[in-house]
């Protein structure tokens, strides 16, 4: 069997698997622009890239932004509300782009090498266009996400509570909840994990009121794909534990990377 045939077969298998996953999760997406709150989703690259080969060689060792998602609940949210969408990323102020490169990077392999710009366009077109009642432009959307990110200061918040990257020491979700609650004044958050020999924390979601105040609010709760088992302890993996190697099989690594991102 040729390499191209094997790759095509693998892509078909992956596509089938994705359909099964989304069906099981019962995610409801719609272009209806109604939503109840915003979900600020932060990601930990060493966790996302742990035992995953399709990350860049150099990944962030800090919490970074994944997106700011208008939502009804964890599995019901509007997407792609503008139809045609082509934001002018090149026209954004230079200082804003510099901040985004540091705090909102794309650390997955990308065959077309568009990297950050493609990631930012995707987040605006899929999610940002659905909250233009509050954030009317890409510039406003990106600035607000960065402002909320800075307010949380998740790296410092966790460090001050003794929750630091370590592949041999685990932490409880009660300790994590207590730390975030003390810092932000709300009590319910959203956590994504990767399961294996260890439960590895990959993302944290902090919910924001649908108002011009953009105050923190309790997340609604409920089940969703890749949620953490809060009865078990979790690991915050260090950068050294994340295997980042290249895999040259055309579209295959791009598809796998984007599946993991779930954006």
Coordinates of C-alpha atoms in Angstrom, one line a residue:
X1 CA 0.0 0.0 0.0
X2 CA 1.4 3.4 -1.0
X3 CA 2.0 6.2 1.5
X4 CA -0.8 8.3 0.0
X5 CA -3.2 5.4 0.2
X6 CA -2.4 4.8 3.8
X7 CA -2.8 8.5 4.6
X8 CA -6.2 8.5 2.8
X9 CA -7.3 5.5 4.8
X10 CA -6.2 7.1 8.0
X11 CA -8.0 10.3 7.2
X12 CA -11.2 8.4 6.5
X13 CA -10.9 6.6 9.9
X14 CA -10.3 9.9 11.7
X15 CA -13.3 11.5 10.1
X16 CA -15.5 8.6 11.1
X17 CA -14.1 8.8 14.7
X18 CA -14.8 12.6 14.9
X19 CA -18.4 12.1 13.8
X20 CA -18.8 9.4 16.5
X21 CA -17.3 11.7 19.2
X22 CA -19.5 14.7 18.3
X23 CA -22.6 12.5 18.2
X24 CA -21.8 11.1 21.6
X25 CA -21.2 14.5 23.1
X26 CA -24.6 15.8 21.8
X27 CA -23.1 19.2 21.1
X28 CA -25.6 21.7 19.7
X29 CA -24.2 24.5 17.6
X30 CA -26.2 27.1 15.8
X31 CA -25.9 30.4 14.0
X32 CA -28.6 31.8 16.3
X33 CA -26.8 34.6 18.1
X34 CA -28.6 34.2 21.4
X35 CA -26.3 33.3 24.3
X36 CA -26.2 33.6 28.1
X37 CA -22.6 34.1 29.0
X38 CA -19.0 34.1 27.7
X39 CA -16.6 31.3 28.4
X40 CA -13.0 32.4 28.6
X41 CA -11.0 29.3 27.8
X42 CA -7.3 29.2 28.8
X43 CA -5.0 26.3 27.8
X44 CA -1.9 24.7 29.2
X45 CA 0.3 23.6 26.3
X46 CA 2.4 21.1 28.2
X47 CA -0.8 19.3 29.1
X48 CA -2.3 19.5 25.7
X49 CA 0.9 18.3 24.1
X50 CA 1.6 15.5 26.6
X51 CA 1.9 12.2 24.7
X52 CA 0.8 14.0 21.6
X53 CA 3.2 14.3 18.6
X54 CA 1.6 17.1 16.6
X55 CA 2.7 20.1 18.5
X56 CA 5.5 22.5 17.6
X57 CA 9.0 21.9 18.9
X58 CA 8.7 25.1 21.0
X59 CA 5.6 25.4 23.0
X60 CA 4.5 28.0 25.7
X61 CA 5.3 27.1 29.3
X62 CA 2.6 29.5 30.5
X63 CA -1.2 29.5 30.4
X64 CA -2.4 31.0 27.2
X65 CA -5.7 32.0 25.6
X66 CA -7.7 29.5 23.6
X67 CA -10.8 31.6 23.0
X68 CA -13.7 33.7 24.3
X69 CA -16.8 31.7 23.5
X70 CA -20.4 33.0 23.8
X71 CA -22.4 30.1 25.2
X72 CA -25.9 29.0 26.3
X73 CA -24.3 26.1 28.2
X74 CA -21.4 23.7 27.9
X75 CA -22.8 21.9 24.8
X76 CA -25.0 24.6 23.3
X77 CA -23.5 27.6 21.7
X78 CA -23.8 29.8 18.6
X79 CA -21.0 29.7 15.9
X80 CA -20.1 31.3 12.7
X81 CA -22.8 34.0 13.1
X82 CA -21.5 36.3 10.3
X83 CA -21.7 33.8 7.4
X84 CA -18.8 35.1 5.3
X85 CA -15.9 36.2 7.5
X86 CA -12.5 37.6 6.6
X87 CA -11.1 39.6 9.4
X88 CA -8.1 41.9 8.6
X89 CA -5.5 40.5 11.0
X90 CA -2.8 42.4 9.3
X91 CA -4.7 45.6 10.0
X92 CA -4.7 45.1 13.8
X93 CA -2.4 47.5 15.9
X94 CA 1.1 46.2 16.2
X95 CA 1.1 46.3 20.0
X96 CA -2.1 44.2 20.0
X97 CA -0.5 41.6 17.7
X98 CA 2.6 41.5 19.9
X99 CA 0.5 40.7 23.0
X100 CA -1.5 38.0 21.1
X101 CA 1.7 36.3 19.9
X102 CA 2.7 35.9 23.5
X103 CA -0.6 35.3 25.2
X104 CA -2.7 33.7 22.4
X105 CA -0.4 31.5 20.3
X106 CA -1.2 28.5 18.2
X107 CA 1.2 25.7 19.3
X108 CA -0.1 22.9 17.1
X109 CA 1.6 21.9 13.8
X110 CA 0.0 23.4 10.8
X111 CA 0.8 22.3 7.3
X112 CA 0.2 25.7 5.7
X113 CA 2.3 27.4 8.3
X114 CA -0.3 30.2 8.8
X115 CA -0.1 29.5 12.6
X116 CA -1.3 32.3 14.8
X117 CA -3.1 34.3 12.1
X118 CA -5.2 31.3 11.1
X119 CA -6.0 30.5 14.7
X120 CA -7.0 34.1 15.5
X121 CA -9.2 34.3 12.4
X122 CA -10.9 31.0 13.3
X123 CA -11.6 32.2 16.9
X124 CA -13.1 35.5 15.7
X125 CA -15.1 33.9 12.8
X126 CA -16.5 31.0 14.9
X127 CA -17.0 32.6 18.2
X128 CA -16.4 36.4 18.1
X129 CA -19.0 37.0 15.4
X130 CA -21.6 35.7 17.8
X131 CA -21.0 38.3 20.5
X132 CA -20.8 41.5 18.4
X133 CA -23.6 43.0 20.6
X134 CA -20.8 43.4 23.2
X135 CA -17.6 43.2 21.1
X136 CA -18.3 44.7 17.7
X137 CA -15.0 44.1 16.0
X138 CA -12.0 41.7 16.0
X139 CA -10.0 44.4 17.7
X140 CA -12.5 44.7 20.5
X141 CA -12.9 40.9 20.8
X142 CA -9.1 40.2 21.1
X143 CA -8.5 43.2 23.4
X144 CA -11.3 42.1 25.8
X145 CA -10.0 38.5 25.9
X146 CA -6.5 39.7 26.7
X147 CA -7.8 42.0 29.4
X148 CA -9.7 39.2 31.0
X149 CA -6.7 36.9 30.7
X150 CA -4.5 39.5 32.4
X151 CA -7.0 40.0 35.2
X152 CA -7.0 36.3 36.0
X153 CA -3.2 36.0 35.9
X154 CA -3.6 32.3 36.1
X155 CA 0.1 31.4 36.3
X156 CA 0.7 33.6 39.3
X157 CA -2.6 32.7 40.9
X158 CA -1.7 29.0 40.8
X159 CA 1.9 29.5 41.8
X160 CA 0.9 31.4 44.9
X161 CA -1.2 28.5 46.0
X162 CA 1.6 26.0 45.4
X163 CA 0.1 24.5 42.3
X164 CA 3.1 24.4 40.0
X165 CA 4.1 22.2 37.0
X166 CA 5.3 18.8 38.2
X167 CA 4.9 15.4 36.6
X168 CA 5.3 13.5 39.9
X169 CA 3.1 15.6 42.2
X170 CA -0.7 15.7 41.8
X171 CA -3.3 18.2 43.0
X172 CA -6.9 18.0 44.0
X173 CA -9.7 19.9 42.3
X174 CA -10.9 21.2 45.6
X175 CA -7.6 23.0 46.0
X176 CA -7.8 24.4 42.5
X177 CA -11.4 25.5 43.0
X178 CA -10.5 27.1 46.3
X179 CA -7.6 29.0 44.7
X180 CA -9.7 30.3 41.8
X181 CA -12.7 31.1 44.0
X182 CA -10.5 33.1 46.4
X183 CA -9.0 35.1 43.5
X184 CA -12.1 35.7 41.3
X185 CA -15.0 35.7 43.8
X186 CA -17.0 33.0 42.0
X187 CA -17.1 29.3 42.8
X188 CA -17.8 27.2 39.7
X189 CA -15.3 26.7 36.8
X190 CA -14.8 24.4 33.9
X191 CA -11.9 22.0 33.5
X192 CA -10.7 19.9 30.6
X193 CA -8.4 16.9 31.1
X194 CA -6.5 14.3 29.2
X195 CA -6.9 10.8 30.6
X196 CA -4.3 8.1 30.6
X197 CA -2.0 6.8 33.3
X198 CA -2.4 10.2 34.8
X199 CA -5.3 12.7 34.6
X200 CA -3.6 15.7 33.0
X201 CA -5.1 19.2 33.1
X202 CA -5.3 20.8 29.7
X203 CA -7.7 23.7 29.9
X204 CA -9.5 26.0 32.4
X205 CA -12.7 27.8 31.6
X206 CA -13.8 30.9 33.5
X207 CA -17.3 32.3 32.8
X208 CA -18.1 35.9 32.2
X209 CA -21.4 37.8 32.5
X210 CA -23.1 38.8 29.3
X211 CA -23.0 42.5 30.0
X212 CA -20.8 45.5 29.4
X213 CA -19.3 45.0 32.8
X214 CA -17.8 41.6 31.8
X215 CA -17.9 40.4 35.5
X216 CA -17.0 36.9 36.5
X217 CA -19.9 34.5 37.1
X218 CA -20.3 30.9 38.1
X219 CA -20.1 28.5 35.2
X220 CA -23.4 26.6 34.6
X221 CA -22.1 23.1 35.2
X222 CA -23.0 20.0 33.2
X223 CA -21.2 17.3 31.2
X224 CA -19.0 17.9 28.2
X225 CA -16.4 16.2 26.1
X226 CA -13.0 15.8 27.8
X227 CA -14.2 17.1 31.2
X228 CA -12.1 16.3 34.2
X229 CA -13.1 13.7 36.8
X230 CA -13.0 16.0 39.8
X231 CA -13.1 13.0 42.2
X232 CA -9.5 12.2 41.0
X233 CA -6.4 14.3 41.4
X234 CA -4.8 15.9 38.4
X235 CA -1.3 16.7 37.1
X236 CA -0.1 20.0 35.8
X237 CA 2.6 18.8 33.4
X238 CA 5.9 20.6 33.0
X239 CA 7.1 21.6 29.5
X240 CA 9.8 18.9 29.6
X241 CA 7.1 16.2 29.8
X242 CA 5.5 17.2 26.5
X243 CA 6.7 15.2 23.6
X244 CA 6.9 17.5 20.5
X245 CA 8.1 15.7 17.4
X246 CA 7.3 16.2 13.7
X247 CA 5.2 13.8 11.7
X248 CA 5.4 14.3 7.9
X249 CA 2.3 12.7 6.5
X250 CA 0.7 15.6 4.8
X251 CA -2.8 16.4 5.9
X252 CA -2.9 13.7 8.6
X253 CA -1.1 15.7 11.3
X254 CA -3.1 18.8 10.6
X255 CA -6.4 16.9 11.0
X256 CA -5.2 15.3 14.2
X257 CA -4.0 18.6 15.6
X258 CA -7.3 20.3 14.9
X259 CA -9.3 17.5 16.4
X260 CA -7.5 17.9 19.7
X261 CA -8.0 21.6 19.7
X262 CA -11.8 21.1 19.3
X263 CA -12.3 24.7 18.1

